[in-house]
Amino acid sequence: MTTRRNLIKSTVAAGVGSISFGVPLLLKAQNQYKAEYRMSTVVGTAFAWGKGGEIFANLVRERTQGRINIKQYPGASLVQGQQDREFTAMRQGIIDVLCGAPINWAGTVRELGVFTLPFLFPDHKAWDAALANESIVNDYYAMVRKAGAEPLAIGETGFRQLSNSKRPVTKPEDLAGLKIRVVGSPMYGEIMSGMGGNPTFMSWADAQPALASGAVDGQENPLEVFMAAKVHTLGQKFVTKWNYSNDILLYAIAQPIWNSWNAADQKIVREAAIEASRQQVKLVRSMFADDVEKVKALGVQVHVPNPKELEAFQISTRRVYARWKAQINSSLITKIEEAVVKSRKA
Ligand code: X2X
């Protein structure tokens, strides 16, 4: 694999003793497209998320006749599975293309977690209303640009649901004493401890053996992920479909890479991301539609809280919500809240 640094190094070496030859070659090398652009996804193509990445890479390859060759690295393997390092690695030039959940980046750029606040979106109607709002998306994209990447499109990783090996969770108190694996932002830890649970931060790669061995009692992920990763085989017998948090699936390109492409290619890449995100959202929603039946069929007990039960969970997260809203981007979150309220009346 030819990295940019290696290319420059070898170009400089070739130019030794021949300055007039070496300098133009060096400039040329810097402007050249790379043979491969590395895209990180936490999960592979058996998951809607990984599939969304694959669709994007394929569309770009086809439409640029291979000029832009995006290679997918599932399992966050470019950062040895440490998904919370993705954004930093993108800034360091290790990752060129992001197709990921800002949950994993919120420890690096906490503002990017605005969509994940607990119980912000009651349903997909509310979610769609917020993401159809240009002002919300523009504000978000401005934050992504400021953080060092060019945002292209927004998909959906899915409403996250709780599972555990011990007992049905129908009210916050049921979480007392349960050791729950959470990911990324400390906000998730605060949500769980606010309900009396015992959160523990872990990568997805580490979470699966920890569930299997019983080192942790539970986890939270979209049921689509639960099914694709066969989490029921890891002793997870109880699910609560509480839709407590959802995250976007952001398609973005590291700024220096984006700037190295010509305008025509940039347009192709952006359109490919928009198309891939649409297909990905369709996929994730078709799985969401019948996930309760499918998960029950695996022998898992699924609890779908009624509105009163949901309210109790929501109330238990109010303080955390307020704290994080104030800390991350209060005005943008207010805009999202307003879009959600409007969607209730529509
Ligand atoms: O690790 C997880 O739980 C996952 C796959 O959902 C994320 O990367 C946020």
Short mmCIF file of C-alpha atoms and ligand atoms in Angstrom, two decimals:
data_model
loop_
_atom_site.label_atom_id
_atom_site.label_comp_id
_atom_site.label_asym_id
_atom_site.label_seq_id
_atom_site.Cartn_x
_atom_site.Cartn_y
_atom_site.Cartn_z
CA MET A 1 0.00 0.00 0.00
CA THR A 2 1.37 3.40 -0.93
CA THR A 3 0.70 5.92 1.75
CA ARG A 4 1.13 9.57 0.98
CA ARG A 5 4.11 9.74 3.30
CA ASN A 6 5.84 6.81 1.60
CA LEU A 7 5.14 8.32 -1.78
CA ILE A 8 6.76 11.59 -0.78
CA LYS A 9 9.67 9.79 0.84
CA SER A 10 10.37 7.72 -2.26
CA THR A 11 9.91 10.77 -4.48
CA VAL A 12 12.42 12.71 -2.45
CA ALA A 13 14.81 9.76 -2.57
CA ALA A 14 14.43 9.57 -6.34
CA GLY A 15 15.19 13.27 -6.55
CA VAL A 16 18.46 13.06 -4.64
CA GLY A 17 21.27 14.36 -6.84
CA SER A 18 18.76 15.77 -9.28
CA ILE A 19 16.96 18.69 -7.67
CA SER A 20 15.49 19.93 -10.92
CA PHE A 21 13.98 16.48 -11.49
CA GLY A 22 12.89 15.88 -7.90
CA VAL A 23 10.89 19.02 -7.15
CA PRO A 24 8.29 18.86 -9.92
CA LEU A 25 7.89 15.16 -9.25
CA LEU A 26 7.28 15.87 -5.60
CA LEU A 27 4.54 18.35 -6.46
CA LYS A 28 3.00 15.88 -8.86
CA ALA A 29 3.04 13.16 -6.23
CA GLN A 30 1.23 15.40 -3.78
CA ASN A 31 -1.54 16.09 -6.25
CA GLN A 32 -2.02 12.50 -7.23
CA TYR A 33 -5.01 10.50 -6.08
CA LYS A 34 -4.15 7.71 -3.71
CA ALA A 35 -4.42 4.12 -4.85
CA GLU A 36 -6.76 3.41 -1.96
CA TYR A 37 -8.84 5.47 0.44
CA ARG A 38 -9.39 3.80 3.79
CA MET A 39 -12.89 3.77 5.20
CA SER A 40 -13.54 2.62 8.76
CA THR A 41 -16.80 0.97 9.81
CA VAL A 42 -17.31 -0.55 13.26
CA VAL A 43 -19.37 -3.44 11.88
CA GLY A 44 -19.25 -5.36 8.62
CA THR A 45 -21.59 -5.82 5.69
CA ALA A 46 -23.86 -8.28 7.53
CA PHE A 47 -25.15 -5.15 9.30
CA ALA A 48 -27.15 -2.31 7.71
CA TRP A 49 -24.40 0.08 8.79
CA GLY A 50 -21.60 -1.87 7.13
CA LYS A 51 -23.79 -2.40 4.09
CA GLY A 52 -24.30 1.36 3.87
CA GLY A 53 -20.53 1.73 3.70
CA GLU A 54 -20.22 -0.95 1.05
CA ILE A 55 -22.92 0.60 -1.14
CA PHE A 56 -21.15 3.95 -0.92
CA ALA A 57 -17.71 2.56 -1.82
CA ASN A 58 -19.14 0.62 -4.75
CA LEU A 59 -21.04 3.60 -6.14
CA VAL A 60 -17.96 5.81 -5.91
CA ARG A 61 -15.73 3.22 -7.57
CA GLU A 62 -18.18 2.69 -10.44
CA ARG A 63 -18.94 6.34 -11.03
CA THR A 64 -15.31 7.49 -10.97
CA GLN A 65 -14.19 4.53 -13.10
CA GLY A 66 -11.96 3.46 -10.24
CA ARG A 67 -10.23 6.86 -9.85
CA ILE A 68 -11.46 6.87 -6.29
CA ASN A 69 -11.11 3.48 -4.73
CA ILE A 70 -12.56 3.37 -1.24
CA LYS A 71 -11.68 0.27 0.71
CA GLN A 72 -13.77 -0.66 3.69
CA TYR A 73 -12.10 -1.75 6.94
CA PRO A 74 -14.80 -3.27 9.16
CA GLY A 75 -14.33 -4.03 12.83
CA ALA A 76 -12.73 -0.58 13.16
CA SER A 77 -9.56 -2.50 12.28
CA LEU A 78 -7.67 0.66 11.29
CA VAL A 79 -7.76 1.57 14.98
CA GLN A 80 -7.38 -2.00 16.26
CA GLY A 81 -11.06 -2.16 17.14
CA GLN A 82 -10.88 0.91 19.34
CA GLN A 83 -13.80 2.65 17.71
CA ASP A 84 -13.58 5.67 20.02
CA ARG A 85 -10.26 6.48 18.31
CA GLU A 86 -11.76 6.74 14.82
CA PHE A 87 -12.09 10.50 14.71
CA THR A 88 -8.59 11.14 16.00
CA ALA A 89 -7.24 8.61 13.50
CA MET A 90 -9.08 10.45 10.72
CA ARG A 91 -7.36 13.67 11.80
CA GLN A 92 -4.01 11.89 11.82
CA GLY A 93 -4.44 10.63 8.26
CA ILE A 94 -4.91 6.98 9.22
CA ILE A 95 -8.57 7.00 8.18
CA ASP A 96 -9.63 8.81 4.99
CA VAL A 97 -13.35 8.10 4.94
CA LEU A 98 -15.76 7.95 7.85
CA CYS A 99 -18.97 5.99 7.71
CA GLY A 100 -19.79 5.95 11.34
CA ALA A 101 -21.76 6.79 14.42
CA PRO A 102 -20.76 9.99 16.19
CA ILE A 103 -21.48 8.10 19.45
CA ASN A 104 -17.99 6.79 18.94
CA TRP A 105 -16.49 10.24 18.38
CA ALA A 106 -18.23 12.12 21.16
CA GLY A 107 -15.25 11.59 23.44
CA THR A 108 -13.13 13.47 20.85
CA VAL A 109 -15.64 16.08 19.65
CA ARG A 110 -18.54 15.97 22.04
CA GLU A 111 -20.73 18.33 19.98
CA LEU A 112 -21.08 15.63 17.35
CA GLY A 113 -23.25 13.68 19.78
CA VAL A 114 -26.22 16.08 19.62
CA PHE A 115 -28.57 13.55 18.04
CA THR A 116 -28.00 10.91 20.71
CA LEU A 117 -29.48 12.66 23.74
CA PRO A 118 -31.78 10.31 25.67
CA PHE A 119 -35.38 10.22 24.46
CA LEU A 120 -34.82 13.16 22.12
CA PHE A 121 -36.68 11.44 19.29
CA PRO A 122 -39.90 9.59 20.18
CA ASP A 123 -40.07 7.94 16.77
CA HIS A 124 -38.97 8.04 13.14
CA LYS A 125 -41.46 10.75 12.30
CA ALA A 126 -39.70 13.06 14.73
CA TRP A 127 -36.29 11.96 13.49
CA ASP A 128 -37.25 12.65 9.88
CA ALA A 129 -38.65 16.05 10.75
CA ALA A 130 -35.37 17.07 12.39
CA LEU A 131 -33.18 15.77 9.59
CA ALA A 132 -35.33 17.33 6.89
CA ASN A 133 -34.70 20.67 8.56
CA GLU A 134 -31.98 22.44 6.60
CA SER A 135 -30.97 24.72 9.40
CA ILE A 136 -30.35 21.75 11.73
CA VAL A 137 -28.32 19.86 9.14
CA ASN A 138 -26.34 22.99 8.20
CA ASP A 139 -25.46 23.65 11.85
CA TYR A 140 -24.38 20.05 12.25
CA TYR A 141 -22.33 20.08 9.07
CA ALA A 142 -20.60 23.26 10.20
CA MET A 143 -19.48 21.44 13.36
CA VAL A 144 -18.19 18.50 11.32
CA ARG A 145 -16.22 20.87 9.06
CA LYS A 146 -14.79 22.64 12.06
CA ALA A 147 -13.72 19.26 13.41
CA GLY A 148 -11.78 18.45 10.24
CA ALA A 149 -14.00 16.48 7.87
CA GLU A 150 -16.26 17.22 4.93
CA PRO A 151 -19.76 15.89 5.70
CA LEU A 152 -21.60 14.30 2.80
CA ALA A 153 -24.73 12.56 3.96
CA ILE A 154 -26.60 11.28 6.99
CA GLY A 155 -27.97 7.76 7.44
CA GLU A 156 -29.25 6.14 10.61
CA THR A 157 -27.62 3.60 12.89
CA GLY A 158 -30.93 2.88 14.59
CA PHE A 159 -32.81 3.23 17.85
CA ARG A 160 -30.81 1.59 20.59
CA GLN A 161 -32.44 -1.00 22.85
CA LEU A 162 -31.38 -2.53 26.12
CA SER A 163 -30.61 -6.20 26.63
CA ASN A 164 -29.42 -8.18 29.63
CA SER A 165 -28.96 -11.68 30.91
CA LYS A 166 -30.66 -11.32 34.29
CA ARG A 167 -34.23 -10.04 34.24
CA PRO A 168 -36.90 -8.09 32.39
CA VAL A 169 -36.32 -4.34 32.64
CA THR A 170 -39.66 -2.54 32.71
CA LYS A 171 -38.73 0.39 34.98
CA PRO A 172 -35.52 2.26 35.85
CA GLU A 173 -35.19 0.44 39.19
CA ASP A 174 -34.85 -2.87 37.38
CA LEU A 175 -31.43 -1.71 36.22
CA ALA A 176 -30.14 -1.54 39.78
CA GLY A 177 -26.92 -3.48 40.09
CA LEU A 178 -26.80 -4.59 36.45
CA LYS A 179 -23.44 -4.20 34.80
CA ILE A 180 -24.14 -2.68 31.40
CA ARG A 181 -21.62 -2.25 28.62
CA VAL A 182 -21.91 1.18 27.03
CA VAL A 183 -19.98 2.83 24.27
CA GLY A 184 -18.27 6.11 23.54
CA SER A 185 -19.64 9.20 25.14
CA PRO A 186 -19.62 9.42 28.93
CA MET A 187 -23.24 10.51 28.55
CA TYR A 188 -24.29 6.87 28.17
CA GLY A 189 -22.52 6.03 31.39
CA GLU A 190 -24.41 8.79 33.15
CA ILE A 191 -27.72 7.58 31.76
CA MET A 192 -27.16 4.08 33.07
CA SER A 193 -25.84 5.13 36.45
CA GLY A 194 -28.68 7.66 36.73
CA MET A 195 -31.05 4.68 36.61
CA GLY A 196 -29.03 2.77 39.17
CA GLY A 197 -27.19 0.56 36.69
CA ASN A 198 -23.48 -0.05 36.69
CA PRO A 199 -22.08 1.12 33.33
CA THR A 200 -18.81 -0.05 31.91
CA PHE A 201 -17.17 1.41 28.80
CA MET A 202 -15.98 -1.06 26.22
CA SER A 203 -15.39 -1.35 22.51
CA TRP A 204 -17.77 -3.52 20.50
CA ALA A 205 -14.95 -6.00 19.94
CA ASP A 206 -14.43 -6.39 23.69
CA ALA A 207 -18.13 -6.33 24.50
CA GLN A 208 -18.97 -9.62 22.85
CA PRO A 209 -16.57 -11.84 24.83
CA ALA A 210 -17.47 -9.87 27.99
CA LEU A 211 -21.14 -10.71 27.47
CA ALA A 212 -20.35 -14.32 26.66
CA SER A 213 -18.32 -14.81 29.84
CA GLY A 214 -20.83 -12.97 32.00
CA ALA A 215 -18.27 -10.28 32.90
CA VAL A 216 -21.02 -7.83 31.97
CA ASP A 217 -24.77 -8.40 32.29
CA GLY A 218 -26.09 -6.27 29.47
CA GLN A 219 -25.58 -3.91 26.58
CA GLU A 220 -27.54 -1.55 24.36
CA ASN A 221 -27.66 -1.61 20.56
CA PRO A 222 -30.22 -1.49 17.78
CA LEU A 223 -32.03 -4.84 17.53
CA GLU A 224 -30.78 -5.09 13.98
CA VAL A 225 -27.25 -5.22 15.43
CA PHE A 226 -28.45 -7.59 18.18
CA MET A 227 -29.68 -10.01 15.52
CA ALA A 228 -26.79 -9.70 13.07
CA ALA A 229 -24.25 -10.22 15.86
CA LYS A 230 -26.37 -13.03 17.37
CA VAL A 231 -26.22 -11.38 20.76
CA HIS A 232 -28.84 -13.85 22.05
CA THR A 233 -26.13 -16.54 21.85
CA LEU A 234 -24.13 -14.48 24.36
CA GLY A 235 -26.63 -15.13 27.14
CA GLN A 236 -28.78 -12.05 26.51
CA LYS A 237 -32.29 -13.23 27.32
CA PHE A 238 -34.17 -10.00 28.03
CA VAL A 239 -34.68 -7.03 25.75
CA THR A 240 -36.38 -3.70 26.44
CA LYS A 241 -37.39 -1.89 23.26
CA TRP A 242 -37.36 1.58 24.71
CA ASN A 243 -35.99 3.57 21.72
CA TYR A 244 -33.97 5.65 24.16
CA SER A 245 -31.33 6.93 21.77
CA ASN A 246 -30.64 6.91 18.07
CA ASP A 247 -27.60 8.04 16.17
CA ILE A 248 -26.92 9.17 12.67
CA LEU A 249 -24.62 7.31 10.32
CA LEU A 250 -22.38 10.06 9.07
CA TYR A 251 -20.61 9.82 5.75
CA ALA A 252 -17.63 12.18 5.74
CA ILE A 253 -14.21 12.62 4.14
CA ALA A 254 -11.03 13.78 5.88
CA GLN A 255 -10.54 17.41 4.85
CA PRO A 256 -7.11 17.05 3.16
CA ILE A 257 -8.40 14.12 1.11
CA TRP A 258 -11.54 16.02 0.13
CA ASN A 259 -9.42 18.97 -0.97
CA SER A 260 -7.21 16.73 -3.11
CA TRP A 261 -10.15 15.73 -5.34
CA ASN A 262 -11.35 17.81 -8.24
CA ALA A 263 -14.81 19.38 -8.17
CA ALA A 264 -16.35 16.84 -10.54
CA ASP A 265 -15.19 13.96 -8.37
CA GLN A 266 -16.32 15.72 -5.22
CA LYS A 267 -19.79 15.96 -6.72
CA ILE A 268 -19.83 12.26 -7.62
CA VAL A 269 -18.71 11.30 -4.12
CA ARG A 270 -21.31 13.49 -2.42
CA GLU A 271 -24.12 12.15 -4.58
CA ALA A 272 -22.99 8.59 -3.98
CA ALA A 273 -23.06 9.16 -0.22
CA ILE A 274 -26.56 10.62 -0.39
CA GLU A 275 -27.78 7.64 -2.39
CA ALA A 276 -26.04 5.13 -0.13
CA SER A 277 -27.49 6.81 2.97
CA ARG A 278 -31.01 6.55 1.53
CA GLN A 279 -30.59 2.86 0.84
CA GLN A 280 -29.06 2.32 4.28
CA VAL A 281 -31.93 4.08 6.06
CA LYS A 282 -34.44 1.96 4.15
CA LEU A 283 -32.60 -1.16 5.18
CA VAL A 284 -32.31 -0.27 8.85
CA ARG A 285 -35.99 0.68 9.01
CA SER A 286 -37.21 -2.47 7.34
CA MET A 287 -35.39 -4.42 10.05
CA PHE A 288 -36.77 -2.14 12.78
CA ALA A 289 -40.34 -2.79 11.58
CA ASP A 290 -40.42 -6.45 12.60
CA ASP A 291 -37.53 -6.73 15.02
CA VAL A 292 -39.68 -7.54 18.06
CA GLU A 293 -41.17 -10.65 16.43
CA LYS A 294 -37.81 -11.74 15.10
CA VAL A 295 -36.01 -11.31 18.39
CA LYS A 296 -38.82 -13.13 20.24
CA ALA A 297 -38.46 -15.98 17.78
CA LEU A 298 -34.87 -16.36 19.01
CA GLY A 299 -36.22 -17.22 22.45
CA VAL A 300 -35.60 -13.76 23.90
CA GLN A 301 -38.18 -12.08 26.13
CA VAL A 302 -38.94 -8.64 24.68
CA HIS A 303 -40.60 -5.90 26.66
CA VAL A 304 -42.07 -2.94 24.77
CA PRO A 305 -42.78 -0.28 27.39
CA ASN A 306 -46.18 1.41 27.36
CA PRO A 307 -46.28 5.24 27.35
CA LYS A 308 -46.36 5.42 31.14
CA GLU A 309 -43.39 3.11 31.53
CA LEU A 310 -41.50 5.06 28.87
CA GLU A 311 -42.16 8.25 30.75
CA ALA A 312 -40.59 6.79 33.88
CA PHE A 313 -37.43 5.97 31.94
CA GLN A 314 -37.43 9.40 30.38
CA ILE A 315 -37.86 11.18 33.70
CA SER A 316 -34.89 9.27 35.09
CA THR A 317 -32.70 10.72 32.32
CA ARG A 318 -33.85 14.35 32.62
CA ARG A 319 -30.91 15.57 34.63
CA VAL A 320 -28.38 13.94 32.35
CA TYR A 321 -30.22 15.36 29.35
CA ALA A 322 -30.15 18.89 30.73
CA ARG A 323 -26.49 18.67 31.66
CA TRP A 324 -25.42 17.41 28.25
CA LYS A 325 -27.64 19.79 26.38
CA ALA A 326 -26.01 22.71 28.17
CA GLN A 327 -22.55 21.30 27.57
CA ILE A 328 -22.70 20.42 23.90
CA ASN A 329 -24.74 22.71 21.70
CA SER A 330 -27.73 24.07 23.46
CA SER A 331 -29.05 26.20 20.59
CA LEU A 332 -28.86 23.38 18.05
CA ILE A 333 -30.55 20.97 20.46
CA THR A 334 -33.31 23.52 21.03
CA LYS A 335 -33.83 23.62 17.27
CA ILE A 336 -34.04 19.84 17.19
CA GLU A 337 -36.54 19.85 20.08
CA GLU A 338 -38.68 22.37 18.23
CA ALA A 339 -38.65 20.27 15.08
CA VAL A 340 -39.71 17.26 17.16
CA VAL A 341 -42.58 19.16 18.80
CA LYS A 342 -43.75 20.35 15.39
CA SER A 343 -43.69 16.79 14.09
CA ARG A 344 -46.14 15.80 16.86
CA LYS A 345 -48.72 18.20 15.48
CA ALA A 346 -48.17 17.46 11.80
O1 X2X B 1 -20.32 -0.54 19.63
C1 X2X B 1 -21.53 -0.41 19.43
O2 X2X B 1 -22.37 -0.62 20.31
C2 X2X B 1 -22.00 0.06 18.08
C3 X2X B 1 -21.65 -1.00 17.07
O3 X2X B 1 -23.35 0.25 18.10
C4 X2X B 1 -21.31 1.35 17.81
O4 X2X B 1 -20.29 1.39 17.21
C5 X2X B 1 -21.93 2.55 18.34
#
